[in-house]
Amino acid sequence: GSDEAERLLRDCDYSLLGDKINSGFWRQDMFIGGPMRLGSAISSVQEHVGIRASLMEANDPHWCEDPLLDRTNEIYKTFQALIRIRQSCLALR
């Protein structure tokens, strides 16, 4: 409820905590186990949007099977191609 939302905001206050913030809050929208699963342009990822009251734990699914890391979608494939182009061209590095 609102108590959990307040706790999350308090625990993520960089201005007060600096580098003492629990690292479990970083990049949480990238994994299904994270508390802050943010919106996405990819519909299969968008289905999992939400905020949970707990931090990510080291449990299933393995990152290769995580539904938020769908490597079969067109956006992912396009970015991979752009990265390869950039890496192959000295002027773009």
PDB file of C-alpha atoms in Angstrom:
ATOM      1  CA  GLY A   1       0.000   0.000   0.000  1.00  0.00           C
ATOM      2  CA  SER A   2       0.970   3.605   0.497  1.00  0.00           C
ATOM      3  CA  ASP A   3       3.289   2.698   3.413  1.00  0.00           C
ATOM      4  CA  GLU A   4       5.392   0.551   1.077  1.00  0.00           C
ATOM      5  CA  ALA A   5       5.478   3.284  -1.553  1.00  0.00           C
ATOM      6  CA  GLU A   6       6.667   5.770   1.098  1.00  0.00           C
ATOM      7  CA  ARG A   7       9.348   3.322   2.261  1.00  0.00           C
ATOM      8  CA  LEU A   8      10.575   2.848  -1.320  1.00  0.00           C
ATOM      9  CA  LEU A   9      10.785   6.612  -1.840  1.00  0.00           C
ATOM     10  CA  ARG A  10      12.615   7.085   1.455  1.00  0.00           C
ATOM     11  CA  ASP A  11      15.053   4.235   0.741  1.00  0.00           C
ATOM     12  CA  CYS A  12      15.789   5.656  -2.734  1.00  0.00           C
ATOM     13  CA  ASP A  13      16.502   9.228  -1.614  1.00  0.00           C
ATOM     14  CA  TYR A  14      19.915   9.829  -3.192  1.00  0.00           C
ATOM     15  CA  SER A  15      20.107  13.361  -1.760  1.00  0.00           C
ATOM     16  CA  LEU A  16      20.096  11.958   1.803  1.00  0.00           C
ATOM     17  CA  LEU A  17      21.727   8.556   1.401  1.00  0.00           C
ATOM     18  CA  GLY A  18      24.309   9.139  -1.341  1.00  0.00           C
ATOM     19  CA  ASP A  19      26.277   5.946  -1.986  1.00  0.00           C
ATOM     20  CA  LYS A  20      24.670   4.172   1.000  1.00  0.00           C
ATOM     21  CA  ILE A  21      21.535   3.306  -1.021  1.00  0.00           C
ATOM     22  CA  ASN A  22      20.777  -0.392  -1.190  1.00  0.00           C
ATOM     23  CA  SER A  23      22.133  -1.484  -4.583  1.00  0.00           C
ATOM     24  CA  GLY A  24      19.068  -3.701  -4.984  1.00  0.00           C
ATOM     25  CA  PHE A  25      17.202  -0.585  -6.099  1.00  0.00           C
ATOM     26  CA  TRP A  26      19.461   0.014  -9.099  1.00  0.00           C
ATOM     27  CA  ARG A  27      18.279  -1.041 -12.581  1.00  0.00           C
ATOM     28  CA  GLN A  28      15.344  -2.912 -11.104  1.00  0.00           C
ATOM     29  CA  ASP A  29      13.095  -2.436 -14.133  1.00  0.00           C
ATOM     30  CA  MET A  30      15.392  -4.797 -16.052  1.00  0.00           C
ATOM     31  CA  PHE A  31      14.531  -7.968 -14.136  1.00  0.00           C
ATOM     32  CA  ILE A  32      11.241  -9.674 -13.280  1.00  0.00           C
ATOM     33  CA  GLY A  33      12.326 -10.016  -9.627  1.00  0.00           C
ATOM     34  CA  GLY A  34      12.828  -6.278  -9.159  1.00  0.00           C
ATOM     35  CA  PRO A  35      10.385  -4.025  -7.293  1.00  0.00           C
ATOM     36  CA  MET A  36      10.143  -1.332  -9.998  1.00  0.00           C
ATOM     37  CA  ARG A  37       9.181  -2.810 -13.351  1.00  0.00           C
ATOM     38  CA  LEU A  38       8.717   0.228 -15.553  1.00  0.00           C
ATOM     39  CA  GLY A  39       6.770   0.642 -18.774  1.00  0.00           C
ATOM     40  CA  SER A  40       8.114  -0.569 -22.098  1.00  0.00           C
ATOM     41  CA  ALA A  41       7.508  -0.183 -25.818  1.00  0.00           C
ATOM     42  CA  ILE A  42       7.603  -3.989 -26.019  1.00  0.00           C
ATOM     43  CA  SER A  43       4.152  -5.438 -25.308  1.00  0.00           C
ATOM     44  CA  SER A  44       5.461  -8.677 -23.760  1.00  0.00           C
ATOM     45  CA  VAL A  45       7.449  -6.596 -21.253  1.00  0.00           C
ATOM     46  CA  GLN A  46       4.647  -4.060 -20.712  1.00  0.00           C
ATOM     47  CA  GLU A  47       2.470  -6.895 -19.332  1.00  0.00           C
ATOM     48  CA  HIS A  48       4.721  -7.024 -16.243  1.00  0.00           C
ATOM     49  CA  VAL A  49       4.612  -3.314 -15.291  1.00  0.00           C
ATOM     50  CA  GLY A  50       4.213  -2.631 -11.582  1.00  0.00           C
ATOM     51  CA  ILE A  51       5.796  -1.807  -8.227  1.00  0.00           C
ATOM     52  CA  ARG A  52       6.416  -4.458  -5.582  1.00  0.00           C
ATOM     53  CA  ALA A  53       7.266  -4.016  -1.910  1.00  0.00           C
ATOM     54  CA  SER A  54      10.421  -6.147  -1.959  1.00  0.00           C
ATOM     55  CA  LEU A  55      13.834  -6.067  -3.595  1.00  0.00           C
ATOM     56  CA  MET A  56      15.051  -8.539  -6.175  1.00  0.00           C
ATOM     57  CA  GLU A  57      16.317 -11.806  -4.764  1.00  0.00           C
ATOM     58  CA  ALA A  58      18.762 -14.263  -6.296  1.00  0.00           C
ATOM     59  CA  ASN A  59      16.248 -16.814  -7.515  1.00  0.00           C
ATOM     60  CA  ASP A  60      14.528 -17.983 -10.692  1.00  0.00           C
ATOM     61  CA  PRO A  61      14.220 -17.281 -13.488  1.00  0.00           C
ATOM     62  CA  HIS A  62      17.795 -17.272 -14.744  1.00  0.00           C
ATOM     63  CA  TRP A  63      18.526 -13.973 -16.528  1.00  0.00           C
ATOM     64  CA  CYS A  64      18.575 -15.782 -19.903  1.00  0.00           C
ATOM     65  CA  GLU A  65      14.937 -16.784 -19.320  1.00  0.00           C
ATOM     66  CA  ASP A  66      13.719 -13.547 -17.735  1.00  0.00           C
ATOM     67  CA  PRO A  67      10.625 -12.300 -19.623  1.00  0.00           C
ATOM     68  CA  LEU A  68      11.824  -8.684 -19.269  1.00  0.00           C
ATOM     69  CA  LEU A  69      14.971  -9.506 -21.241  1.00  0.00           C
ATOM     70  CA  ASP A  70      13.229 -10.663 -24.393  1.00  0.00           C
ATOM     71  CA  ARG A  71      16.020 -10.859 -26.952  1.00  0.00           C
ATOM     72  CA  THR A  72      13.693 -11.979 -29.766  1.00  0.00           C
ATOM     73  CA  ASN A  73      11.866  -8.653 -30.237  1.00  0.00           C
ATOM     74  CA  GLU A  74      12.600  -6.298 -33.131  1.00  0.00           C
ATOM     75  CA  ILE A  75      13.723  -3.396 -30.932  1.00  0.00           C
ATOM     76  CA  TYR A  76      16.415  -5.527 -29.303  1.00  0.00           C
ATOM     77  CA  LYS A  77      17.576  -6.897 -32.654  1.00  0.00           C
ATOM     78  CA  THR A  78      17.717  -3.390 -34.168  1.00  0.00           C
ATOM     79  CA  PHE A  79      19.812  -2.061 -31.285  1.00  0.00           C
ATOM     80  CA  GLN A  80      22.184  -5.014 -31.546  1.00  0.00           C
ATOM     81  CA  ALA A  81      22.662  -4.254 -35.258  1.00  0.00           C
ATOM     82  CA  LEU A  82      23.278  -0.557 -34.522  1.00  0.00           C
ATOM     83  CA  ILE A  83      25.837  -1.475 -31.871  1.00  0.00           C
ATOM     84  CA  ARG A  84      27.674  -3.710 -34.347  1.00  0.00           C
ATOM     85  CA  ILE A  85      27.712  -0.892 -36.927  1.00  0.00           C
ATOM     86  CA  ARG A  86      29.048   1.584 -34.370  1.00  0.00           C
ATOM     87  CA  GLN A  87      31.738  -0.827 -33.177  1.00  0.00           C
ATOM     88  CA  SER A  88      32.868  -1.499 -36.744  1.00  0.00           C
ATOM     89  CA  CYS A  89      33.296   2.184 -37.634  1.00  0.00           C
ATOM     90  CA  LEU A  90      36.098   4.144 -35.982  1.00  0.00           C
ATOM     91  CA  ALA A  91      34.381   7.493 -36.680  1.00  0.00           C
ATOM     92  CA  LEU A  92      31.296   6.399 -34.718  1.00  0.00           C
ATOM     93  CA  ARG A  93      33.179   5.258 -31.601  1.00  0.00           C
TER      94      ARG A  93
END
